[in-house]
Short mmCIF file of C-alpha atoms in Angstrom, two decimals:
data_model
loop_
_atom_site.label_atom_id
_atom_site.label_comp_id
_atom_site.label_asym_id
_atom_site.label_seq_id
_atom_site.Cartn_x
_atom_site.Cartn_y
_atom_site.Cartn_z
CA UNK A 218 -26.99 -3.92 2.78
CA UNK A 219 -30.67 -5.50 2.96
CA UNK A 220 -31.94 -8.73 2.26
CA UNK A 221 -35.36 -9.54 1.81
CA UNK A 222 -35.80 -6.27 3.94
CA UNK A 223 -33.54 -7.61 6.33
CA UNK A 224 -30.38 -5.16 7.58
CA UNK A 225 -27.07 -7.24 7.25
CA UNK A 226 -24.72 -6.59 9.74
CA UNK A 227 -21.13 -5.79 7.23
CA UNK A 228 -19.53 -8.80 7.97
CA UNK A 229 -22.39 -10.65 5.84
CA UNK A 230 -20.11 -10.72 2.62
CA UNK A 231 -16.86 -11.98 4.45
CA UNK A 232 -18.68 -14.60 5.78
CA UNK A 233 -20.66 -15.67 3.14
CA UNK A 234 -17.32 -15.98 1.43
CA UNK A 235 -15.93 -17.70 3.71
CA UNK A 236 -18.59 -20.30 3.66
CA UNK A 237 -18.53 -20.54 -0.13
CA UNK A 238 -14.47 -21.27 0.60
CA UNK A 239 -14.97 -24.37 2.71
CA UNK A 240 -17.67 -25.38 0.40
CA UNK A 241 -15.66 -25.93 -2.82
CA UNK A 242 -12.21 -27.12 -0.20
CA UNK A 243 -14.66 -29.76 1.07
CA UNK A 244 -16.06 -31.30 -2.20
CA UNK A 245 -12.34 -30.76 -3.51
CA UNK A 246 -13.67 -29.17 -6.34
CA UNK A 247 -10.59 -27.33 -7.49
CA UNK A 248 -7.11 -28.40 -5.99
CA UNK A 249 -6.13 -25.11 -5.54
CA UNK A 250 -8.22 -24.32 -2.79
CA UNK A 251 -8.05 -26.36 0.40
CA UNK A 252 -10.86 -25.51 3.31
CA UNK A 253 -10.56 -22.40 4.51
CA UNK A 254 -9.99 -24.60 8.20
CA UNK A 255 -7.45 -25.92 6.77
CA UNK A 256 -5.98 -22.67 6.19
CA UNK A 257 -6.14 -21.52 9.72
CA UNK A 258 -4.59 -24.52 10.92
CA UNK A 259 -1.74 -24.15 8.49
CA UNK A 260 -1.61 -19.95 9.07
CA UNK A 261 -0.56 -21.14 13.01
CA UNK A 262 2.68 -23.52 11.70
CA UNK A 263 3.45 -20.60 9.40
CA UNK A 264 3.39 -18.19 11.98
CA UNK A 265 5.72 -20.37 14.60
CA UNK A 266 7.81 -21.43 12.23
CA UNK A 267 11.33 -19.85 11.61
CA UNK A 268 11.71 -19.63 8.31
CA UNK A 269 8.57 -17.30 8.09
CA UNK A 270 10.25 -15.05 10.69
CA UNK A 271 13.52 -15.00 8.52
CA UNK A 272 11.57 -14.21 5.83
CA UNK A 273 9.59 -11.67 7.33
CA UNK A 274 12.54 -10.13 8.88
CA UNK A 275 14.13 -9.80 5.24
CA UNK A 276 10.71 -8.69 3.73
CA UNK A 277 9.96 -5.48 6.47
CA UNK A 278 14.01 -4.80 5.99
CA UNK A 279 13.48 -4.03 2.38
CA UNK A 280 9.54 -3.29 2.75
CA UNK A 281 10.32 -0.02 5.58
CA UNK A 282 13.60 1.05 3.33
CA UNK A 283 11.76 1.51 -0.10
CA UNK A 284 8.21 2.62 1.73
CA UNK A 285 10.50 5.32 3.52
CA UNK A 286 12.33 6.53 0.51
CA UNK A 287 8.90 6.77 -1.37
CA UNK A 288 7.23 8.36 1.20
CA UNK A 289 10.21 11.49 1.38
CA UNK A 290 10.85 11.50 -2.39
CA UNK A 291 7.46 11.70 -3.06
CA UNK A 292 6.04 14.30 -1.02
CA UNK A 293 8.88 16.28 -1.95
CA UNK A 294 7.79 15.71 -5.15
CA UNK A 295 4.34 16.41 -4.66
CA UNK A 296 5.24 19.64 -3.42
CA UNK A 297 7.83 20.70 -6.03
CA UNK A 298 4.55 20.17 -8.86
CA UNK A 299 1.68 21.78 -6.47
CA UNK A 300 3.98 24.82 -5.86
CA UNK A 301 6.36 25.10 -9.19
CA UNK A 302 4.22 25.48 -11.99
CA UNK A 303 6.94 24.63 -15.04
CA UNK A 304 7.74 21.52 -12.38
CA UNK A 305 3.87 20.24 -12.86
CA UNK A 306 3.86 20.81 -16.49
CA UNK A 307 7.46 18.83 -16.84
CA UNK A 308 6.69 15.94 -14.22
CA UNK A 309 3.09 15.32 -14.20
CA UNK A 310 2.50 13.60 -17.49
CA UNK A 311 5.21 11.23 -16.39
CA UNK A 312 4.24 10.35 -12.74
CA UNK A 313 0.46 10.09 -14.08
CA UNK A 314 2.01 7.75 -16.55
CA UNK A 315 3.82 5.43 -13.72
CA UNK A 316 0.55 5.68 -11.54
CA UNK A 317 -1.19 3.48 -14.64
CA UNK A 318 1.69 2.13 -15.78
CA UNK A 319 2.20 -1.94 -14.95
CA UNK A 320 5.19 -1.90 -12.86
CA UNK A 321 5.63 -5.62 -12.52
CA UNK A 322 6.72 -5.84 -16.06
CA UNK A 323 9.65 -2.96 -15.11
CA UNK A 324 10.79 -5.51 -12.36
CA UNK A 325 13.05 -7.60 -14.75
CA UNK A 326 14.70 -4.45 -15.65
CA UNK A 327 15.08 -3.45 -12.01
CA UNK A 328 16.62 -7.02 -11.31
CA UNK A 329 19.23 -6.43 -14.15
CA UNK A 330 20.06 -2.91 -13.03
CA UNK A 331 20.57 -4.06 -9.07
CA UNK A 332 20.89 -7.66 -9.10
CA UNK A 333 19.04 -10.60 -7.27
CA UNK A 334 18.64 -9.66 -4.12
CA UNK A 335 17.33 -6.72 -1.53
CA UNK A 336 18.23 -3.73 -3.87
CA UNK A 337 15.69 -4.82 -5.96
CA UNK A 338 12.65 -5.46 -3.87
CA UNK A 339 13.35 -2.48 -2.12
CA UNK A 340 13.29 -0.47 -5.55
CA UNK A 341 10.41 -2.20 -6.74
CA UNK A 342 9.04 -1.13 -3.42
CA UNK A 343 9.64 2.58 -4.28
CA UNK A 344 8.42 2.07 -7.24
CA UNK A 345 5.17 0.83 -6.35
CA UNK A 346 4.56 3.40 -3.79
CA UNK A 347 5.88 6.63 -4.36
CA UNK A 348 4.00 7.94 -7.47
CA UNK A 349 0.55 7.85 -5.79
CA UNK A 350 1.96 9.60 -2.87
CA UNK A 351 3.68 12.43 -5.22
CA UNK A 352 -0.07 12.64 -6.71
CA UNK A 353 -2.04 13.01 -3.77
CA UNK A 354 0.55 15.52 -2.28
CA UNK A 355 0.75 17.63 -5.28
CA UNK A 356 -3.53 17.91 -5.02
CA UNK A 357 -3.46 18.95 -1.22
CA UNK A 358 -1.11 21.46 -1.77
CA UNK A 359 -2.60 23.07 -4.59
CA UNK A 360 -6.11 22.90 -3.00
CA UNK A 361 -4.99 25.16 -0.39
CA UNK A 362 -6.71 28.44 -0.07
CA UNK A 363 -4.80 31.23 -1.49
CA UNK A 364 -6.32 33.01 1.27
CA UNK A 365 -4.69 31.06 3.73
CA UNK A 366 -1.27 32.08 1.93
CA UNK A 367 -2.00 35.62 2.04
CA UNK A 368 -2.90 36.25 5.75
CA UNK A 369 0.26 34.28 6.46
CA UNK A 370 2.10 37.10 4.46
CA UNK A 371 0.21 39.50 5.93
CA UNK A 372 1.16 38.76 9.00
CA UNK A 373 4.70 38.43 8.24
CA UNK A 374 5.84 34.48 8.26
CA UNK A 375 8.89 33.42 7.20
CA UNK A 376 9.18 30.84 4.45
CA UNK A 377 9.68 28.46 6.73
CA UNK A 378 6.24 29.25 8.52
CA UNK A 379 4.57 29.40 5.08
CA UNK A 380 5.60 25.60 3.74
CA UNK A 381 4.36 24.49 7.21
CA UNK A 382 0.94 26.14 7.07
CA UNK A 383 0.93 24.39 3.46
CA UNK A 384 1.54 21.21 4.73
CA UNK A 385 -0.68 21.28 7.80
CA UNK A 386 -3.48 22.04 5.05
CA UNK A 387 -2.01 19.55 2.43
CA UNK A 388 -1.40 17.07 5.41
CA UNK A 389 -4.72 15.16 4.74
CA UNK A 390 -4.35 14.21 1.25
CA UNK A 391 -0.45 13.51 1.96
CA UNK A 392 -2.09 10.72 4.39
CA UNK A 393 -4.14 9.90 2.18
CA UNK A 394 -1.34 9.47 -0.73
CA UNK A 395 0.85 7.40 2.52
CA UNK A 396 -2.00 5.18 2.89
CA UNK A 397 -2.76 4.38 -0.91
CA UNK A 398 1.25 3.68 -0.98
CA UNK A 399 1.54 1.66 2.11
CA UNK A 400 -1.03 -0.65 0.47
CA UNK A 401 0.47 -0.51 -3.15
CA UNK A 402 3.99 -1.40 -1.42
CA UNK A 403 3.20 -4.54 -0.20
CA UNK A 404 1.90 -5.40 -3.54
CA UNK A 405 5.44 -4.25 -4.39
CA UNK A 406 7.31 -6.46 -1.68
CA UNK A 407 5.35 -9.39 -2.57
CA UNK A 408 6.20 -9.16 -6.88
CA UNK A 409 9.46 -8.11 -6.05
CA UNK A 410 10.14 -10.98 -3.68
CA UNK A 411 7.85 -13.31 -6.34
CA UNK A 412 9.91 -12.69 -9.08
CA UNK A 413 13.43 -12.71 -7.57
CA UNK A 414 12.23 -15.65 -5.76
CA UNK A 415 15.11 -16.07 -3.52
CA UNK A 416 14.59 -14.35 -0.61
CA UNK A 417 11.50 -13.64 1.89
CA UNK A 418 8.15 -14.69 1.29
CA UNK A 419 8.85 -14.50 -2.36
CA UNK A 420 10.96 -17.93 -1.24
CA UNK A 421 8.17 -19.19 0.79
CA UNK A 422 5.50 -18.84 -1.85
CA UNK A 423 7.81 -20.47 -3.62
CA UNK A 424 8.63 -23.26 -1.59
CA UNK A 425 5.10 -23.76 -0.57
CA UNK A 426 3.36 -23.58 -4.41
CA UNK A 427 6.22 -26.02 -5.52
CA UNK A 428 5.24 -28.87 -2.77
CA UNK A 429 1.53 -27.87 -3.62
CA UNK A 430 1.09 -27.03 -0.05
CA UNK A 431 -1.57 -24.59 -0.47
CA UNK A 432 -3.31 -24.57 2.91
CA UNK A 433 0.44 -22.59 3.46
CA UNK A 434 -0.07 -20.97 0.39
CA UNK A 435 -3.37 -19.28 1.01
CA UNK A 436 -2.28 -18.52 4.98
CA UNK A 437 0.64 -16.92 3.66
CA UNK A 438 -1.57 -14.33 1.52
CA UNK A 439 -3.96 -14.01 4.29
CA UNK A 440 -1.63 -12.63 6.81
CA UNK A 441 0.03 -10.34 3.67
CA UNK A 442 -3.80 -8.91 3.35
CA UNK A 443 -3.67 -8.50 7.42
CA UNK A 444 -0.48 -6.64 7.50
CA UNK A 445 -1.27 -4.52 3.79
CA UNK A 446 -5.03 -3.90 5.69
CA UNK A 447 -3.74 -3.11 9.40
CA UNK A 448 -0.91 -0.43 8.20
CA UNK A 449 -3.58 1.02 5.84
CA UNK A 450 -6.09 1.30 9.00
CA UNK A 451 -3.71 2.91 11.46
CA UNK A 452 -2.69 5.83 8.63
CA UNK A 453 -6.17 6.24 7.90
CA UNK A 454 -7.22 6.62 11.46
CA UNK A 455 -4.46 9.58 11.95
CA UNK A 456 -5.89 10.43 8.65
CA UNK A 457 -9.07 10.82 10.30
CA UNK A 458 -7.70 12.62 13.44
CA UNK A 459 -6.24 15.48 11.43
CA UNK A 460 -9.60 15.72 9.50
CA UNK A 461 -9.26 19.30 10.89
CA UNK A 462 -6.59 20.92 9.23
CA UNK A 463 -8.86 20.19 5.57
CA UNK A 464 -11.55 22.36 7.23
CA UNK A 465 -9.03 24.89 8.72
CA UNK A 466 -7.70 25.70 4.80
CA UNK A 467 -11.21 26.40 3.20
#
């Protein structure tokens, strides 16, 4: 980006943001928004404290168990619509349906079906995660090369050798699909956890909001974004390491 024909360097915006946040948590303009200085200070008795490491410890319990059961059910998924025709025609309308679908509003139903606790954040987890994953699977594997599929036959592979040439070529849109769910489960935790309100840092945005201590309110989100933004950086850069296999199929 330029300015006044002036290159600025990318991390312009996030500090000019950043500014603009200890601006209006100076003057005290609106309560809801302490100095972002405050908010580091606060992110560091957050961090040592132990009731954001029992909380975080239930959060990644039920975060890893729905993210994992998304991730498997929905590449198999993916794969059962990019290589089954009649599968695509019966379960596409309904996972592009999900995809736009507001999900939040299903959690009350979720909490009714498996009660107030884990279950349910872990569900809502799947939920979150898994249809984006089945979406972007089910494109890589039918954008691979019908050529590719008929020199394998050619030159005799088993089955078993022919799903994983497909998914060496499909593997970079299945990434892709893994990092647009990591990112959509946390989003997942976090409502899940917000709405049961009981357990992890659904509790402690809860506990925090309710004693209006929002300098823990806003660190809390902040190191959410860091964990949502760090696991959607290390998928994308195997993402980018495997960049080779999309080349390979065309």
């Amino acid at each position: 980006m330029t300015l006044f024909g002036y290159r600025l360097p990318k991390m312009a915006s996030l500090i000019f943001w950043i500014l603009l946040w200890e601006i209006i948590g100076r003057f005290e303009l609106v309560m809801l928004f302490p100095p972002f200085t405050d908010v580091l200070a606060a992110m560091t008795e957050v961090l040592t404290s132990s009731s954001f490491a029992n909380a975080m410890a239930v959060t990644l319990y039920a975060y890893c168990v729905g993210l994992a059961m998304a991730i498997v059910f929905g590449v198999f998924l993916g794969f059962l619509m990019g290589l089954v025709p009649a599968a695509d025609r019966i379960f596409n309308m309904w996972v592009n349906i999900f995809v736009s679908a507001p999900l939040s509003a299903l959690v009350p139903v979720i909490m009714i079906l498996f009660g107030m606790g884990t279950p349910t954040v872990v569900v809502t987890v799947f939920m979150f995660a898994v249809w984006i994953i089945a979406l972007d699977t089910r494109a890589g594997v039918q954008h691979v090369s019908p050529s590719l599929i008929e020199m394998s036959r050619s030159f005799g592979a088993s089955p078993w050798q022919r799903f994983k040439i497909v998914f060496l070529a499909s593997l970079p849109e299945i990434l892709a699909g893994i990092r647009l769910g990591v990112i959509r489960g946390v989003k997942g935790v976090v409502i899940g956890q917000l709405l049961v309100s009981i357990i992890g840092v659904g509790a402690l945005f809860t506990l925090y909001s309710q004693n209006f201590l929002m300098s823990h309110f806003w660190a809390l989100i902040l190191i959410l974004f860091t964990f949502a933004l760090t696991l959607a950086g290390l998928v994308g850069r195997i993402e980018n390491r495997i960049e080779y296999y999309a080349g390979e199929r065309s």
